[in-house]
Amino acid sequence: MVISALGLDIGQKRIGIAGCDGLGLMAIGLGTIARSSFANDLAQFQQIVAERDVQILVSGLPYNMNGTLGFQARQVQKYASRVASALTLPLEYVDERLTSYQAEQLMLAENISPSKNKALIDRKAAALILQQWLDRRRELLHQESIDRAIGKDETVNH
């Protein structure tokens, strides 16, 4: 089942944006939105959603290391909910702990300075968030098809 999802790494200054390939297998960083007014942010989201025929938003949720939701996570939920509501799109969250760190490590491996490329960190983090969601979705769909196959076999045998 093909899906067009948009991954978001929502920060106070920037929002990293990622999309997926046509098959919904791989996430790719698309860019960043420099946050300004909600109306300006939304206009940029509307353009991306229209261009990519987006069906769902996937936002990273910055849990605390102990698994609780802190102030920043609640701010992300509030903002992401407003965006999803304005775009009339469903919204799902992914635990984004350590995605920015992972993005920085990927950049260092590519000899790119994270401190000079903050927007690239956000874009890569958004791709990591969306990839996590795509992988989990694929695993769930695979498990459902196995369960259906087992269920059909049991029905036939009885």
Tab-separated table of C-alpha atoms in Angstrom:
chain	number	residue	atom	x	y	z
A	1	MET	CA	0.000	0.000	0.000
A	2	VAL	CA	1.673	3.194	-1.221
A	3	ILE	CA	1.532	6.281	0.961
A	4	SER	CA	2.823	9.818	0.712
A	5	ALA	CA	3.929	10.922	4.169
A	6	LEU	CA	5.672	14.070	5.326
A	7	GLY	CA	8.149	13.827	8.204
A	8	LEU	CA	8.639	16.810	10.501
A	9	ASP	CA	11.409	17.687	12.935
A	10	ILE	CA	9.812	20.650	14.703
A	11	GLY	CA	12.175	23.024	16.436
A	12	GLN	CA	11.779	26.502	17.824
A	13	LYS	CA	13.668	28.154	14.934
A	14	ARG	CA	13.357	25.674	12.073
A	15	ILE	CA	11.306	22.695	10.929
A	16	GLY	CA	13.095	19.919	9.091
A	17	ILE	CA	10.977	18.391	6.332
A	18	ALA	CA	11.292	14.923	4.812
A	19	GLY	CA	9.244	13.039	2.266
A	20	CYS	CA	9.211	9.459	1.089
A	21	ASP	CA	9.750	7.829	-2.257
A	22	GLY	CA	6.811	6.721	-4.370
A	23	LEU	CA	6.727	3.276	-2.752
A	24	GLY	CA	6.826	4.541	0.833
A	25	LEU	CA	10.096	2.693	1.477
A	26	MET	CA	12.713	5.416	1.864
A	27	ALA	CA	12.654	8.804	3.543
A	28	ILE	CA	14.531	11.679	1.974
A	29	GLY	CA	15.216	15.127	3.397
A	30	LEU	CA	13.403	17.806	1.426
A	31	GLY	CA	14.400	21.015	3.171
A	32	THR	CA	13.672	23.213	6.133
A	33	ILE	CA	11.167	25.873	6.988
A	34	ALA	CA	12.494	28.827	8.954
A	35	ARG	CA	9.725	29.428	11.458
A	36	SER	CA	8.060	32.817	11.400
A	37	SER	CA	4.345	33.400	11.802
A	38	PHE	CA	2.023	30.399	11.837
A	39	ALA	CA	0.333	31.721	8.676
A	40	ASN	CA	3.669	31.868	6.808
A	41	ASP	CA	4.681	28.420	8.062
A	42	LEU	CA	1.304	27.022	7.028
A	43	ALA	CA	1.553	28.515	3.527
A	44	GLN	CA	4.847	26.665	3.033
A	45	PHE	CA	3.327	23.420	4.343
A	46	GLN	CA	0.332	23.823	2.028
A	47	GLN	CA	2.634	24.146	-0.985
A	48	ILE	CA	4.639	21.023	-0.054
A	49	VAL	CA	1.491	19.020	0.723
A	50	ALA	CA	-0.055	19.965	-2.626
A	51	GLU	CA	3.138	19.244	-4.612
A	52	ARG	CA	3.673	15.840	-2.979
A	53	ASP	CA	0.006	14.842	-2.535
A	54	VAL	CA	0.712	14.201	1.160
A	55	GLN	CA	-1.708	11.883	2.979
A	56	ILE	CA	-0.287	11.958	6.519
A	57	LEU	CA	2.032	14.017	8.727
A	58	VAL	CA	4.601	12.263	10.917
A	59	SER	CA	6.117	14.448	13.606
A	60	GLY	CA	9.014	13.658	15.844
A	61	LEU	CA	8.144	13.926	19.520
A	62	PRO	CA	11.044	14.845	21.803
A	63	TYR	CA	10.491	12.608	24.803
A	64	ASN	CA	12.741	13.139	27.804
A	65	MET	CA	15.409	10.457	28.178
A	66	ASN	CA	13.292	8.866	30.951
A	67	GLY	CA	10.360	8.468	28.539
A	68	THR	CA	8.198	11.318	29.869
A	69	LEU	CA	6.804	14.209	27.855
A	70	GLY	CA	8.309	17.519	28.904
A	71	PHE	CA	7.659	21.131	27.987
A	72	GLN	CA	9.263	20.907	24.545
A	73	ALA	CA	7.262	17.788	23.629
A	74	ARG	CA	4.015	19.522	24.581
A	75	GLN	CA	4.994	22.537	22.444
A	76	VAL	CA	5.670	20.220	19.495
A	77	GLN	CA	2.308	18.466	19.996
A	78	LYS	CA	0.490	21.803	20.109
A	79	TYR	CA	2.165	23.092	16.942
A	80	ALA	CA	1.898	19.805	15.005
A	81	SER	CA	-1.792	19.506	15.919
A	82	ARG	CA	-2.459	23.029	14.630
A	83	VAL	CA	-0.688	22.251	11.341
A	84	ALA	CA	-2.472	18.896	10.895
A	85	SER	CA	-5.838	20.454	11.677
A	86	ALA	CA	-5.283	23.354	9.264
A	87	LEU	CA	-4.213	20.926	6.518
A	88	THR	CA	-6.955	18.418	7.437
A	89	LEU	CA	-4.398	15.605	7.547
A	90	PRO	CA	-3.971	12.786	10.053
A	91	LEU	CA	-0.987	13.109	12.379
A	92	GLU	CA	1.194	10.469	13.990
A	93	TYR	CA	4.169	10.836	16.288
A	94	VAL	CA	7.514	9.058	16.439
A	95	ASP	CA	9.907	9.097	19.385
A	96	GLU	CA	12.650	11.376	18.125
A	97	ARG	CA	15.121	10.965	20.961
A	98	LEU	CA	18.655	11.146	19.602
A	99	THR	CA	17.672	11.786	15.959
A	100	SER	CA	19.502	15.139	15.905
A	101	TYR	CA	22.550	13.424	17.387
A	102	GLN	CA	22.302	10.671	14.743
A	103	ALA	CA	21.972	13.325	12.022
A	104	GLU	CA	25.096	15.084	13.314
A	105	GLN	CA	27.007	11.777	13.320
A	106	LEU	CA	25.964	11.139	9.704
A	107	MET	CA	27.193	14.608	8.771
A	108	LEU	CA	30.523	14.098	10.525
A	109	ALA	CA	30.945	10.820	8.619
A	110	GLU	CA	30.431	12.837	5.423
A	111	ASN	CA	32.966	15.483	6.588
A	112	ILE	CA	30.235	18.126	6.898
A	113	SER	CA	30.374	20.511	9.848
A	114	PRO	CA	27.161	20.250	11.913
A	115	SER	CA	27.769	23.618	13.578
A	116	LYS	CA	27.783	25.356	10.168
A	117	ASN	CA	24.800	23.432	8.781
A	118	LYS	CA	21.981	23.543	11.348
A	119	ALA	CA	19.282	23.356	8.665
A	120	LEU	CA	20.876	20.183	7.280
A	121	ILE	CA	20.744	18.606	10.752
A	122	ASP	CA	16.996	19.357	10.900
A	123	ARG	CA	16.398	17.933	7.424
A	124	LYS	CA	18.370	14.759	8.178
A	125	ALA	CA	16.613	14.376	11.545
A	126	ALA	CA	13.234	14.676	9.780
A	127	ALA	CA	14.316	11.916	7.369
A	128	LEU	CA	15.343	9.691	10.305
A	129	ILE	CA	11.967	10.318	11.982
A	130	LEU	CA	10.040	9.484	8.817
A	131	GLN	CA	12.199	6.422	8.099
A	132	GLN	CA	11.426	5.074	11.584
A	133	TRP	CA	7.704	5.493	10.896
A	134	LEU	CA	7.939	3.902	7.427
A	135	ASP	CA	9.867	0.914	8.806
A	136	ARG	CA	7.383	0.411	11.654
A	137	ARG	CA	4.440	0.727	9.252
A	138	ARG	CA	5.971	-1.841	6.891
A	139	GLU	CA	6.544	-4.258	9.802
A	140	LEU	CA	2.930	-3.845	10.959
A	141	LEU	CA	1.547	-4.389	7.450
A	142	HIS	CA	3.741	-7.462	7.043
A	143	GLN	CA	2.562	-8.869	10.380
A	144	GLU	CA	-1.074	-8.211	9.451
A	145	SER	CA	-0.661	-10.137	6.196
A	146	ILE	CA	0.932	-13.044	8.090
A	147	ASP	CA	-1.910	-13.003	10.613
A	148	ARG	CA	-4.493	-13.002	7.799
A	149	ALA	CA	-2.731	-15.892	6.072
A	150	ILE	CA	-2.645	-17.896	9.304
A	151	GLY	CA	-6.278	-17.058	9.978
A	152	LYS	CA	-7.275	-18.213	6.488
A	153	ASP	CA	-5.351	-21.440	6.885
A	154	GLU	CA	-7.062	-22.144	10.218
A	155	THR	CA	-10.475	-21.453	8.657
A	156	VAL	CA	-9.755	-23.878	5.819
A	157	ASN	CA	-8.594	-26.603	8.197
A	158	HIS	CA	-11.666	-26.427	10.411
